PDB file of C-alpha atoms in Angstrom:
ATOM      1  CA  MET F  35     116.505 110.349 118.645  1.00 50.00           C
ATOM      2  CA  ILE F  36     118.233 107.124 117.951  1.00 63.00           C
ATOM      3  CA  GLU F  37     115.672 104.479 118.341  1.00 75.00           C
ATOM      4  CA  ASP F  38     117.636 101.402 117.160  1.00 88.00           C
ATOM      5  CA  LEU F  39     121.029  99.940 115.794  1.00 92.00           C
ATOM      6  CA  ALA F  40     119.660  99.942 112.329  1.00 90.00           C
ATOM      7  CA  MET F  41     119.396 103.792 112.462  1.00 85.00           C
ATOM      8  CA  HIS F  42     123.084 103.890 113.667  1.00 89.00           C
ATOM      9  CA  ILE F  43     123.948 101.705 110.720  1.00 91.00           C
ATOM     10  CA  ALA F  44     122.096 103.803 108.316  1.00 86.00           C
ATOM     11  CA  ASP F  45     123.867 107.007 109.587  1.00 84.00           C
ATOM     12  CA  LEU F  46     127.289 105.318 109.140  1.00 90.00           C
ATOM     13  CA  LEU F  47     126.555 104.153 105.565  1.00 90.00           C
ATOM     14  CA  ALA F  48     125.391 107.733 104.852  1.00 84.00           C
ATOM     15  CA  ASN F  49     128.778 108.964 106.079  1.00 86.00           C
ATOM     16  CA  SER F  50     130.487 106.417 103.850  1.00 91.00           C
ATOM     17  CA  LEU F  51     128.443 107.269 100.877  1.00 87.00           C
ATOM     18  CA  ARG F  52     129.165 111.035 101.383  1.00 83.00           C
ATOM     19  CA  ALA F  53     132.804 110.275 101.525  1.00 89.00           C
ATOM     20  CA  GLU F  54     132.375 108.667  98.019  1.00 90.00           C
ATOM     21  CA  ALA F  55     133.196 105.244  99.019  1.00 95.00           C
ATOM     22  CA  ARG F  56     133.064 102.634  96.351  1.00 96.00           C
ATOM     23  CA  ARG F  57     133.346  99.573  98.776  1.00 97.00           C
ATOM     24  CA  ILE F  58     131.485  99.458 101.930  1.00 98.00           C
ATOM     25  CA  GLU F  59     131.675  96.434 104.282  1.00 98.00           C
ATOM     26  CA  VAL F  60     129.014  96.172 107.047  1.00 98.00           C
ATOM     27  CA  GLY F  61     129.608  93.617 109.819  1.00 98.00           C
ATOM     28  CA  LEU F  62     127.304  92.371 112.587  1.00 97.00           C
ATOM     29  CA  ARG F  63     128.865  89.718 114.695  1.00 97.00           C
ATOM     30  CA  ARG F  64     127.790  87.983 117.960  1.00 95.00           C
ATOM     31  CA  ARG F  65     131.115  87.248 119.887  1.00 93.00           C
ATOM     32  CA  GLY F  66     130.327  85.669 123.232  1.00 92.00           C
ATOM     33  CA  GLY F  67     128.044  88.030 125.150  1.00 94.00           C
ATOM     34  CA  ASP F  68     128.748  91.021 122.856  1.00 96.00           C
ATOM     35  CA  LEU F  69     127.437  92.413 119.461  1.00 97.00           C
ATOM     36  CA  VAL F  70     130.199  93.980 117.410  1.00 97.00           C
ATOM     37  CA  LEU F  71     128.968  96.372 114.861  1.00 97.00           C
ATOM     38  CA  GLU F  72     131.339  97.463 112.119  1.00 97.00           C
ATOM     39  CA  VAL F  73     131.232  99.693 108.869  1.00 97.00           C
ATOM     40  CA  ALA F  74     134.452  99.984 106.866  1.00 98.00           C
ATOM     41  CA  ASP F  75     134.740 101.925 103.769  1.00 97.00           C
ATOM     42  CA  ASP F  76     137.327 102.983 101.031  1.00 97.00           C
ATOM     43  CA  GLY F  77     136.136 106.539 100.955  1.00 94.00           C
ATOM     44  CA  ALA F  78     137.947 109.888 101.549  1.00 92.00           C
ATOM     45  CA  GLY F  79     138.778 109.139 105.050  1.00 91.00           C
ATOM     46  CA  ILE F  80     138.958 111.657 107.978  1.00 86.00           C
ATOM     47  CA  PRO F  81     141.444 114.445 107.523  1.00 84.00           C
ATOM     48  CA  GLU F  82     144.713 114.410 109.724  1.00 79.00           C
ATOM     49  CA  GLY F  83     144.035 116.015 112.990  1.00 78.00           C
ATOM     50  CA  GLU F  84     140.369 115.650 112.902  1.00 79.00           C
ATOM     51  CA  LEU F  85     139.993 112.043 114.055  1.00 79.00           C
ATOM     52  CA  GLY F  86     140.047 113.182 117.567  1.00 75.00           C
ATOM     53  CA  LYS F  87     137.123 115.390 117.159  1.00 75.00           C
ATOM     54  CA  VAL F  88     134.756 113.274 115.145  1.00 75.00           C
ATOM     55  CA  CYS F  89     133.298 111.684 118.171  1.00 74.00           C
ATOM     56  CA  ASP F  90     132.578 115.048 119.834  1.00 69.00           C
ATOM     57  CA  PRO F  91     128.900 115.691 119.266  1.00 64.00           C
ATOM     58  CA  PHE F  92     129.430 119.462 119.473  1.00 61.00           C
ATOM     59  CA  TYR F  93     131.936 119.278 116.627  1.00 60.00           C
ATOM     60  CA  THR F  94     129.081 118.231 114.211  1.00 49.00           C
ATOM     61  CA  THR F  95     127.083 121.209 114.876  1.00 38.00           C
ATOM     62  CA  LYS F  96     129.352 123.468 112.889  1.00 39.00           C
ATOM     63  CA  PRO F  97     127.868 124.657 109.607  1.00 44.00           C
ATOM     64  CA  ARG F  98     128.805 122.564 106.652  1.00 46.00           C
ATOM     65  CA  ALA F  99     130.821 120.057 108.630  1.00 45.00           C
ATOM     66  CA  LYS F 100     131.698 117.020 106.588  1.00 44.00           C
ATOM     67  CA  ILE F 101     131.336 114.649 109.476  1.00 45.00           C
ATOM     68  CA  GLY F 102     127.747 113.138 110.162  1.00 50.00           C
ATOM     69  CA  LEU F 103     126.215 112.682 113.492  1.00 62.00           C
ATOM     70  CA  GLY F 104     126.588 109.086 113.151  1.00 70.00           C
ATOM     71  CA  LEU F 105     129.772 108.738 115.095  1.00 83.00           C
ATOM     72  CA  PRO F 106     129.196 110.726 118.252  1.00 85.00           C
ATOM     73  CA  LEU F 107     125.774 109.215 118.752  1.00 86.00           C
ATOM     74  CA  LEU F 108     127.061 105.606 118.214  1.00 90.00           C
ATOM     75  CA  VAL F 109     130.007 106.204 120.650  1.00 90.00           C
ATOM     76  CA  GLN F 110     127.341 107.604 123.182  1.00 89.00           C
ATOM     77  CA  THR F 111     125.120 104.663 122.717  1.00 91.00           C
ATOM     78  CA  ALA F 112     127.982 102.041 123.135  1.00 94.00           C
ATOM     79  CA  GLU F 113     129.504 103.802 126.173  1.00 93.00           C
ATOM     80  CA  GLU F 114     126.024 104.079 127.825  1.00 93.00           C
ATOM     81  CA  VAL F 115     125.695 100.280 127.963  1.00 95.00           C
ATOM     82  CA  GLY F 116     129.368  99.545 128.994  1.00 96.00           C
ATOM     83  CA  GLY F 117     130.655  98.984 125.444  1.00 96.00           C
ATOM     84  CA  GLU F 118     133.158 101.030 123.340  1.00 95.00           C
ATOM     85  CA  CYS F 119     133.473 102.359 119.860  1.00 94.00           C
ATOM     86  CA  ARG F 120     136.625 102.781 117.866  1.00 93.00           C
ATOM     87  CA  VAL F 121     137.231 104.786 114.727  1.00 93.00           C
ATOM     88  CA  GLU F 122     140.301 104.279 112.436  1.00 93.00           C
ATOM     89  CA  SER F 123     140.787 106.293 109.417  1.00 93.00           C
ATOM     90  CA  SER F 124     143.559 107.143 106.814  1.00 92.00           C
ATOM     91  CA  PRO F 125     143.016 110.097 104.534  1.00 91.00           C
ATOM     92  CA  GLY F 126     142.256 108.914 101.096  1.00 91.00           C
ATOM     93  CA  GLN F 127     142.295 105.275 102.145  1.00 94.00           C
ATOM     94  CA  GLY F 128     138.989 105.023 104.063  1.00 95.00           C
ATOM     95  CA  THR F 129     137.398 104.657 107.467  1.00 95.00           C
ATOM     96  CA  ARG F 130     136.560 101.820 109.684  1.00 96.00           C
ATOM     97  CA  VAL F 131     134.100 102.133 112.624  1.00 96.00           C
ATOM     98  CA  ALA F 132     133.733  99.429 115.137  1.00 97.00           C
ATOM     99  CA  ALA F 133     131.331  99.435 118.194  1.00 96.00           C
ATOM    100  CA  ARG F 134     131.050  96.541 120.704  1.00 97.00           C
ATOM    101  CA  LEU F 135     127.769  96.478 122.728  1.00 97.00           C
ATOM    102  CA  PRO F 136     126.807  93.930 125.377  1.00 97.00           C
ATOM    103  CA  TRP F 137     124.063  91.888 123.702  1.00 94.00           C
ATOM    104  CA  ASP F 138     122.083  91.383 126.949  1.00 93.00           C
ATOM    105  CA  HIS F 139     122.309  94.834 128.484  1.00 94.00           C
ATOM    106  CA  PRO F 140     118.760  96.017 129.211  1.00 93.00           C
ATOM    107  CA  ASP F 141     119.463  99.424 127.774  1.00 92.00           C
ATOM    108  CA  ARG F 142     121.056  98.214 124.535  1.00 94.00           C
ATOM    109  CA  PRO F 143     119.117  99.694 121.785  1.00 93.00           C
ATOM    110  CA  PRO F 144     117.051  96.983 119.768  1.00 94.00           C
ATOM    111  CA  LEU F 145     118.345  95.989 116.307  1.00 94.00           C
ATOM    112  CA  GLY F 146     115.334  97.525 114.802  1.00 91.00           C
ATOM    113  CA  ASP F 147     114.485  96.911 111.224  1.00 87.00           C
ATOM    114  CA  LEU F 148     117.922  95.921 109.811  1.00 90.00           C
ATOM    115  CA  VAL F 149     116.547  94.435 106.763  1.00 90.00           C
ATOM    116  CA  GLY F 150     114.216  97.363 105.859  1.00 84.00           C
ATOM    117  CA  THR F 151     117.052  99.706 106.480  1.00 85.00           C
ATOM    118  CA  LEU F 152     119.973  98.061 104.828  1.00 90.00           C
ATOM    119  CA  VAL F 153     118.311  96.712 101.771  1.00 89.00           C
ATOM    120  CA  PRO F 154     116.913  99.990 100.404  1.00 85.00           C
ATOM    121  CA  LEU F 155     120.291 101.692 100.957  1.00 87.00           C
ATOM    122  CA  ILE F 156     122.208  98.892  99.307  1.00 90.00           C
ATOM    123  CA  ALA F 157     119.906  98.689  96.404  1.00 87.00           C
ATOM    124  CA  ALA F 158     119.619 102.456  95.836  1.00 83.00           C
ATOM    125  CA  SER F 159     123.373 102.907  95.703  1.00 87.00           C
ATOM    126  CA  PRO F 160     124.436 101.936  92.140  1.00 82.00           C
ATOM    127  CA  GLY F 161     128.135 102.028  91.669  1.00 87.00           C
ATOM    128  CA  VAL F 162     128.920 101.108  95.224  1.00 93.00           C
ATOM    129  CA  GLU F 163     130.018  97.422  96.310  1.00 96.00           C
ATOM    130  CA  PHE F 164     128.559  96.340  99.444  1.00 97.00           C
ATOM    131  CA  ARG F 165     129.652  93.373 101.532  1.00 98.00           C
ATOM    132  CA  VAL F 166     127.514  92.468 104.535  1.00 98.00           C
ATOM    133  CA  GLU F 167     128.921  89.890 106.880  1.00 98.00           C
ATOM    134  CA  LEU F 168     126.773  88.306 109.807  1.00 97.00           C
ATOM    135  CA  SER F 169     128.230  85.905 112.224  1.00 97.00           C
ATOM    136  CA  ASP F 170     128.242  84.271 115.554  1.00 95.00           C
ATOM    137  CA  ASP F 171     130.485  81.879 117.405  1.00 93.00           C
ATOM    138  CA  ARG F 172     129.684  78.990 115.087  1.00 94.00           C
ATOM    139  CA  GLU F 173     128.741  80.445 111.653  1.00 95.00           C
ATOM    140  CA  THR F 174     129.335  83.198 109.233  1.00 96.00           C
ATOM    141  CA  TRP F 175     127.024  84.451 106.593  1.00 96.00           C
ATOM    142  CA  ARG F 176     127.991  86.738 103.602  1.00 96.00           C
ATOM    143  CA  LEU F 177     126.321  88.660 100.934  1.00 95.00           C
ATOM    144  CA  SER F 178     128.146  90.572  98.223  1.00 96.00           C
ATOM    145  CA  THR F 179     126.598  92.804  95.870  1.00 96.00           C
ATOM    146  CA  ARG F 180     129.325  92.046  93.442  1.00 95.00           C
ATOM    147  CA  GLU F 181     128.332  88.439  93.338  1.00 95.00           C
ATOM    148  CA  VAL F 182     124.533  89.590  92.956  1.00 95.00           C
ATOM    149  CA  ARG F 183     125.435  91.825  90.084  1.00 93.00           C
ATOM    150  CA  GLU F 184     127.546  89.097  88.300  1.00 93.00           C
ATOM    151  CA  ARG F 185     124.456  87.197  88.127  1.00 94.00           C
ATOM    152  CA  ILE F 186     121.905  89.936  87.198  1.00 93.00           C
ATOM    153  CA  GLY F 187     123.858  91.775  84.663  1.00 90.00           C
ATOM    154  CA  ASP F 188     122.295  95.249  83.912  1.00 83.00           C
ATOM    155  CA  VAL F 189     119.202  94.470  86.065  1.00 84.00           C
ATOM    156  CA  PRO F 190     119.245  97.095  88.769  1.00 82.00           C
ATOM    157  CA  LEU F 191     119.143  96.054  92.357  1.00 86.00           C
ATOM    158  CA  THR F 192     115.978  97.968  92.924  1.00 80.00           C
ATOM    159  CA  HIS F 193     114.209  95.693  90.532  1.00 80.00           C
ATOM    160  CA  PRO F 194     111.335  94.271  92.736  1.00 78.00           C
ATOM    161  CA  ASP F 195     112.381  90.604  92.328  1.00 85.00           C
ATOM    162  CA  VAL F 196     116.029  91.394  93.134  1.00 88.00           C
ATOM    163  CA  LEU F 197     114.874  93.466  96.140  1.00 84.00           C
ATOM    164  CA  LEU F 198     112.773  90.641  97.380  1.00 86.00           C
ATOM    165  CA  PHE F 199     115.853  88.319  97.028  1.00 92.00           C
ATOM    166  CA  LEU F 200     118.135  90.646  98.991  1.00 93.00           C
ATOM    167  CA  GLU F 201     115.515  91.016 101.832  1.00 90.00           C
ATOM    168  CA  ARG F 202     114.832  87.423 101.971  1.00 93.00           C
ATOM    169  CA  SER F 203     118.555  86.322 101.997  1.00 95.00           C
ATOM    170  CA  LEU F 204     119.448  89.019 104.624  1.00 95.00           C
ATOM    171  CA  ARG F 205     116.565  87.627 106.849  1.00 94.00           C
ATOM    172  CA  GLU F 206     117.763  84.200 106.318  1.00 94.00           C
ATOM    173  CA  GLY F 207     121.302  85.225 107.206  1.00 95.00           C
ATOM    174  CA  MET F 208     120.152  86.960 110.395  1.00 95.00           C
ATOM    175  CA  GLY F 209     118.141  83.954 111.555  1.00 94.00           C
ATOM    176  CA  ARG F 210     121.196  81.740 111.022  1.00 94.00           C
ATOM    177  CA  VAL F 211     123.494  83.642 113.217  1.00 94.00           C
ATOM    178  CA  GLY F 212     121.289  84.506 116.181  1.00 90.00           C
ATOM    179  CA  LEU F 213     120.430  88.144 115.153  1.00 92.00           C
ATOM    180  CA  LYS F 214     116.730  87.828 115.606  1.00 81.00           C
ATOM    181  CA  GLU F 215     115.512  89.372 118.819  1.00 72.00           C
ATOM    182  CA  GLU F 216     112.074  89.489 120.609  1.00 63.00           C
ATOM    183  CA  ARG F 217     112.070  93.117 122.025  1.00 54.00           C
TER     184      ARG F 217
ATOM    185  CA  MET T 281     117.718  81.923  99.037  1.00 70.00           C
ATOM    186  CA  LYS T 282     120.655  81.023  96.656  1.00 84.00           C
ATOM    187  CA  LEU T 283     122.749  83.172  94.227  1.00 85.00           C
ATOM    188  CA  GLU T 284     121.612  80.830  91.447  1.00 85.00           C
ATOM    189  CA  ASP T 285     117.871  81.997  92.003  1.00 89.00           C
ATOM    190  CA  LEU T 286     119.163  85.410  90.396  1.00 92.00           C
ATOM    191  CA  ARG T 287     119.700  83.848  87.008  1.00 90.00           C
ATOM    192  CA  LYS T 288     115.884  83.221  86.611  1.00 90.00           C
ATOM    193  CA  ILE T 289     115.326  86.836  87.872  1.00 88.00           C
ATOM    194  CA  ARG T 290     117.747  88.095  85.223  1.00 90.00           C
ATOM    195  CA  GLU T 291     116.151  86.235  82.416  1.00 88.00           C
ATOM    196  CA  ARG T 292     112.701  87.490  83.381  1.00 82.00           C
ATOM    197  CA  ALA T 293     113.836  91.120  83.748  1.00 80.00           C
ATOM    198  CA  GLU T 294     115.583  91.027  80.469  1.00 79.00           C
ATOM    199  CA  ALA T 295     112.528  89.799  78.828  1.00 76.00           C
ATOM    200  CA  GLU T 296     110.505  92.454  80.291  1.00 70.00           C
ATOM    201  CA  LEU T 297     112.967  95.166  79.076  1.00 68.00           C
ATOM    202  CA  ARG T 298     112.771  93.782  75.609  1.00 67.00           C
ATOM    203  CA  LEU T 299     109.046  93.946  75.763  1.00 63.00           C
ATOM    204  CA  ARG T 300     109.001  97.433  76.987  1.00 56.00           C
ATOM    205  CA  GLY T 301     111.617  98.456  74.306  1.00 55.00           C
ATOM    206  CA  GLY T 302     113.839 100.660  76.509  1.00 59.00           C
ATOM    207  CA  ALA T 303     115.208 102.129  79.720  1.00 64.00           C
ATOM    208  CA  ALA T 304     113.370 103.476  82.718  1.00 73.00           C
ATOM    209  CA  ARG T 305     110.605 106.057  82.137  1.00 85.00           C
ATOM    210  CA  VAL T 306     110.930 107.846  85.615  1.00 91.00           C
ATOM    211  CA  LYS T 307     113.870 108.000  88.059  1.00 91.00           C
ATOM    212  CA  ILE T 308     113.102 108.808  91.864  1.00 92.00           C
ATOM    213  CA  VAL T 309     115.887 110.063  93.878  1.00 92.00           C
ATOM    214  CA  VAL T 310     115.738 110.109  97.754  1.00 90.00           C
ATOM    215  CA  GLY T 311     118.164 112.341  99.675  1.00 86.00           C
ATOM    216  CA  MET T 312     119.898 110.088 102.143  1.00 76.00           C
ATOM    217  CA  GLY T 313     122.267 112.490 103.959  1.00 69.00           C
ATOM    218  CA  THR T 314     122.491 112.659 107.631  1.00 64.00           C
ATOM    219  CA  SER T 315     119.704 115.324 107.926  1.00 68.00           C
ATOM    220  CA  GLY T 316     117.640 113.302 105.613  1.00 72.00           C
ATOM    221  CA  ILE T 317     118.013 110.113 107.606  1.00 71.00           C
ATOM    222  CA  ALA T 318     117.377 112.099 110.886  1.00 68.00           C
ATOM    223  CA  ALA T 319     114.132 113.522 109.325  1.00 75.00           C
ATOM    224  CA  GLY T 320     113.024 109.941 108.297  1.00 81.00           C
ATOM    225  CA  ALA T 321     114.483 109.476 104.846  1.00 83.00           C
ATOM    226  CA  ARG T 322     114.993 105.763 105.339  1.00 79.00           C
ATOM    227  CA  GLN T 323     111.434 105.161 105.860  1.00 84.00           C
ATOM    228  CA  VAL T 324     110.551 107.318 102.908  1.00 90.00           C
ATOM    229  CA  LEU T 325     113.092 105.273 100.737  1.00 88.00           C
ATOM    230  CA  ARG T 326     111.560 101.962 101.986  1.00 85.00           C
ATOM    231  CA  ALA T 327     108.084 103.116 101.343  1.00 90.00           C
ATOM    232  CA  ILE T 328     109.030 104.110  97.675  1.00 92.00           C
ATOM    233  CA  LEU T 329     110.786 100.876  97.085  1.00 87.00           C
ATOM    234  CA  ASP T 330     107.814  98.929  98.652  1.00 86.00           C
ATOM    235  CA  GLU T 331     105.287 100.828  96.614  1.00 90.00           C
ATOM    236  CA  VAL T 332     107.333 100.362  93.324  1.00 87.00           C
ATOM    237  CA  SER T 333     107.669  96.521  94.243  1.00 80.00           C
ATOM    238  CA  ARG T 334     103.886  96.042  95.084  1.00 85.00           C
ATOM    239  CA  ARG T 335     102.972  97.666  91.963  1.00 87.00           C
ATOM    240  CA  ASN T 336     105.274  95.776  89.934  1.00 81.00           C
ATOM    241  CA  LEU T 337     106.576  99.102  88.166  1.00 84.00           C
ATOM    242  CA  ARG T 338     109.299  97.842  86.056  1.00 77.00           C
ATOM    243  CA  ASP T 339     109.965 101.093  84.408  1.00 82.00           C
ATOM    244  CA  VAL T 340     110.860 103.192  87.581  1.00 87.00           C
ATOM    245  CA  VAL T 341     114.347 103.411  88.785  1.00 85.00           C
ATOM    246  CA  VAL T 342     114.916 104.378  92.498  1.00 86.00           C
ATOM    247  CA  THR T 343     118.218 105.647  93.765  1.00 84.00           C
ATOM    248  CA  GLN T 344     119.546 107.595  96.676  1.00 79.00           C
ATOM    249  CA  THR T 345     121.896 110.686  96.982  1.00 78.00           C
ATOM    250  CA  GLY T 346     123.690 112.525  99.792  1.00 68.00           C
ATOM    251  CA  GLU T 347     122.987 116.097 101.077  1.00 63.00           C
ATOM    252  CA  LYS T 348     121.195 118.563  98.949  1.00 63.00           C
ATOM    253  CA  GLY T 349     121.749 121.503 101.073  1.00 61.00           C
ATOM    254  CA  LEU T 350     118.069 121.772 101.786  1.00 66.00           C
ATOM    255  CA  SER T 351     118.224 120.448 105.476  1.00 66.00           C
ATOM    256  CA  ALA T 352     115.060 122.302 106.454  1.00 75.00           C
ATOM    257  CA  GLN T 353     113.295 120.626 103.660  1.00 83.00           C
ATOM    258  CA  GLU T 354     114.322 116.961 104.352  1.00 82.00           C
ATOM    259  CA  PRO T 355     113.365 114.315 103.602  1.00 90.00           C
ATOM    260  CA  ILE T 356     113.704 115.311  99.899  1.00 91.00           C
ATOM    261  CA  VAL T 357     112.392 113.276  97.012  1.00 94.00           C
ATOM    262  CA  GLU T 358     113.171 114.045  93.324  1.00 94.00           C
ATOM    263  CA  VAL T 359     111.278 112.771  90.359  1.00 96.00           C
ATOM    264  CA  HIS T 360     113.065 112.796  87.227  1.00 94.00           C
ATOM    265  CA  GLU T 361     111.001 112.492  83.882  1.00 93.00           C
ATOM    266  CA  PRO T 362     112.393 113.122  80.328  1.00 90.00           C
ATOM    267  CA  ASP T 363     110.803 116.682  80.334  1.00 92.00           C
ATOM    268  CA  ARG T 364     110.965 117.775  83.867  1.00 94.00           C
ATOM    269  CA  ILE T 365     112.508 117.375  87.350  1.00 95.00           C
ATOM    270  CA  THR T 366     110.080 117.755  90.311  1.00 96.00           C
ATOM    271  CA  ILE T 367     111.591 118.165  93.868  1.00 95.00           C
ATOM    272  CA  TYR T 368     109.342 117.498  96.865  1.00 96.00           C
ATOM    273  CA  GLY T 369     110.336 118.389 100.469  1.00 93.00           C
ATOM    274  CA  GLU T 370     109.238 117.218 104.005  1.00 93.00           C
ATOM    275  CA  VAL T 371     108.094 113.922 102.468  1.00 94.00           C
ATOM    276  CA  ASP T 372     106.732 111.303 104.891  1.00 94.00           C
ATOM    277  CA  GLU T 373     105.914 107.771 104.202  1.00 94.00           C
ATOM    278  CA  ALA T 374     102.290 108.473 103.184  1.00 95.00           C
ATOM    279  CA  THR T 375     103.346 111.159 100.791  1.00 96.00           C
ATOM    280  CA  ALA T 376     106.153 109.046  99.452  1.00 96.00           C
ATOM    281  CA  ARG T 377     103.626 106.430  98.446  1.00 96.00           C
ATOM    282  CA  ARG T 378     101.435 109.128  96.843  1.00 97.00           C
ATOM    283  CA  ILE T 379     104.494 110.369  94.851  1.00 97.00           C
ATOM    284  CA  VAL T 380     104.770 106.991  93.348  1.00 96.00           C
ATOM    285  CA  VAL T 381     101.168 106.432  92.512  1.00 95.00           C
ATOM    286  CA  GLU T 382     100.007 109.800  91.527  1.00 96.00           C
ATOM    287  CA  HIS T 383     103.226 111.165  90.032  1.00 97.00           C
ATOM    288  CA  ALA T 384     105.367 108.324  88.904  1.00 94.00           C
ATOM    289  CA  VAL T 385     102.543 106.130  87.642  1.00 93.00           C
ATOM    290  CA  ASN T 386      99.728 108.659  86.582  1.00 93.00           C
ATOM    291  CA  GLY T 387     102.048 111.469  85.648  1.00 92.00           C
ATOM    292  CA  ARG T 388     100.355 114.060  87.789  1.00 94.00           C
ATOM    293  CA  PRO T 389     102.738 115.851  90.199  1.00 95.00           C
ATOM    294  CA  LEU T 390     101.302 116.324  93.677  1.00 96.00           C
ATOM    295  CA  GLU T 391     100.087 119.837  94.389  1.00 91.00           C
ATOM    296  CA  ASP T 392     101.511 119.930  98.005  1.00 92.00           C
ATOM    297  CA  HIS T 393     105.211 119.394  99.077  1.00 93.00           C
ATOM    298  CA  VAL T 394     106.610 120.714  95.924  1.00 94.00           C
ATOM    299  CA  VAL T 395     109.726 122.715  96.503  1.00 93.00           C
ATOM    300  CA  GLU T 396     110.622 123.245  92.840  1.00 91.00           C
ATOM    301  CA  MET T 397     109.759 122.134  89.413  1.00 91.00           C
ATOM    302  CA  ARG T 398     112.234 122.510  86.560  1.00 91.00           C
ATOM    303  CA  GLU T 399     111.541 122.038  82.839  1.00 89.00           C
ATOM    304  CA  VAL T 400     114.330 120.020  81.041  1.00 85.00           C
ATOM    305  CA  THR T 401     115.132 121.065  77.606  1.00 77.00           C
ATOM    306  CA  ARG T 402     116.921 118.735  75.451  1.00 64.00           C
TER     307      ARG T 402
END
């Protein structure tokens, strides 16, 4: 079902967008032997009393549940490889999901096509400000759609040239912080 | 890639817009809710953006939206034109590319995969 970490990220972003977030931060950090994946938003947050349930995969099978599958699947993926996943949320303030996975664990899902997943979602979400931060123990690389928009004015992020810029930038960033993998 | 590169992109895009004399002709909306993503919506969105980009379609806007309440029909793609809205269901990558070429470019909706077509009265 979940082929790669890019799919987990797409799922978390879908949750944030559905929670009507206006700011979404995506972090991918190599910390020592771990990969830390983080998505934080300023959306509606998870209602009081429901935070304990959102990681239960059966909870999401209820009709019209407002929680996506992203969380329980990510928790399962992280725990299967000896990592962990934490969810913090304040109703009306937003949600932060952080998962730690051992980079070298043989069963860790591959990163997958992060560029091909992140860029279309970012570009096709007008009105939402994204910050992407990639880092390792030596370097941090950032991309902010606010900074991009300041320079392109009314040109949409889905304009072919802007899209190409975003893809190339993200690929460059991934290369700089050791997020390229041969798997 | 540097942020400064974007200034040139902006200048070119604004010149194109002036030449075209107006806003986008077609808007394509991809359903990116959880059920859409599970059914392959991210590949569909990427295929659409790739096709729009490769064909240099400057008058087509692509956006995404959340759940549409049609889980069984996901991935869903809507094509908004001035006089009609066409909703396609169970769209895969190949169909997504056909939607761009046959519908967005040539103005001929596909005969298959159509869930609903609505006339827009102004």
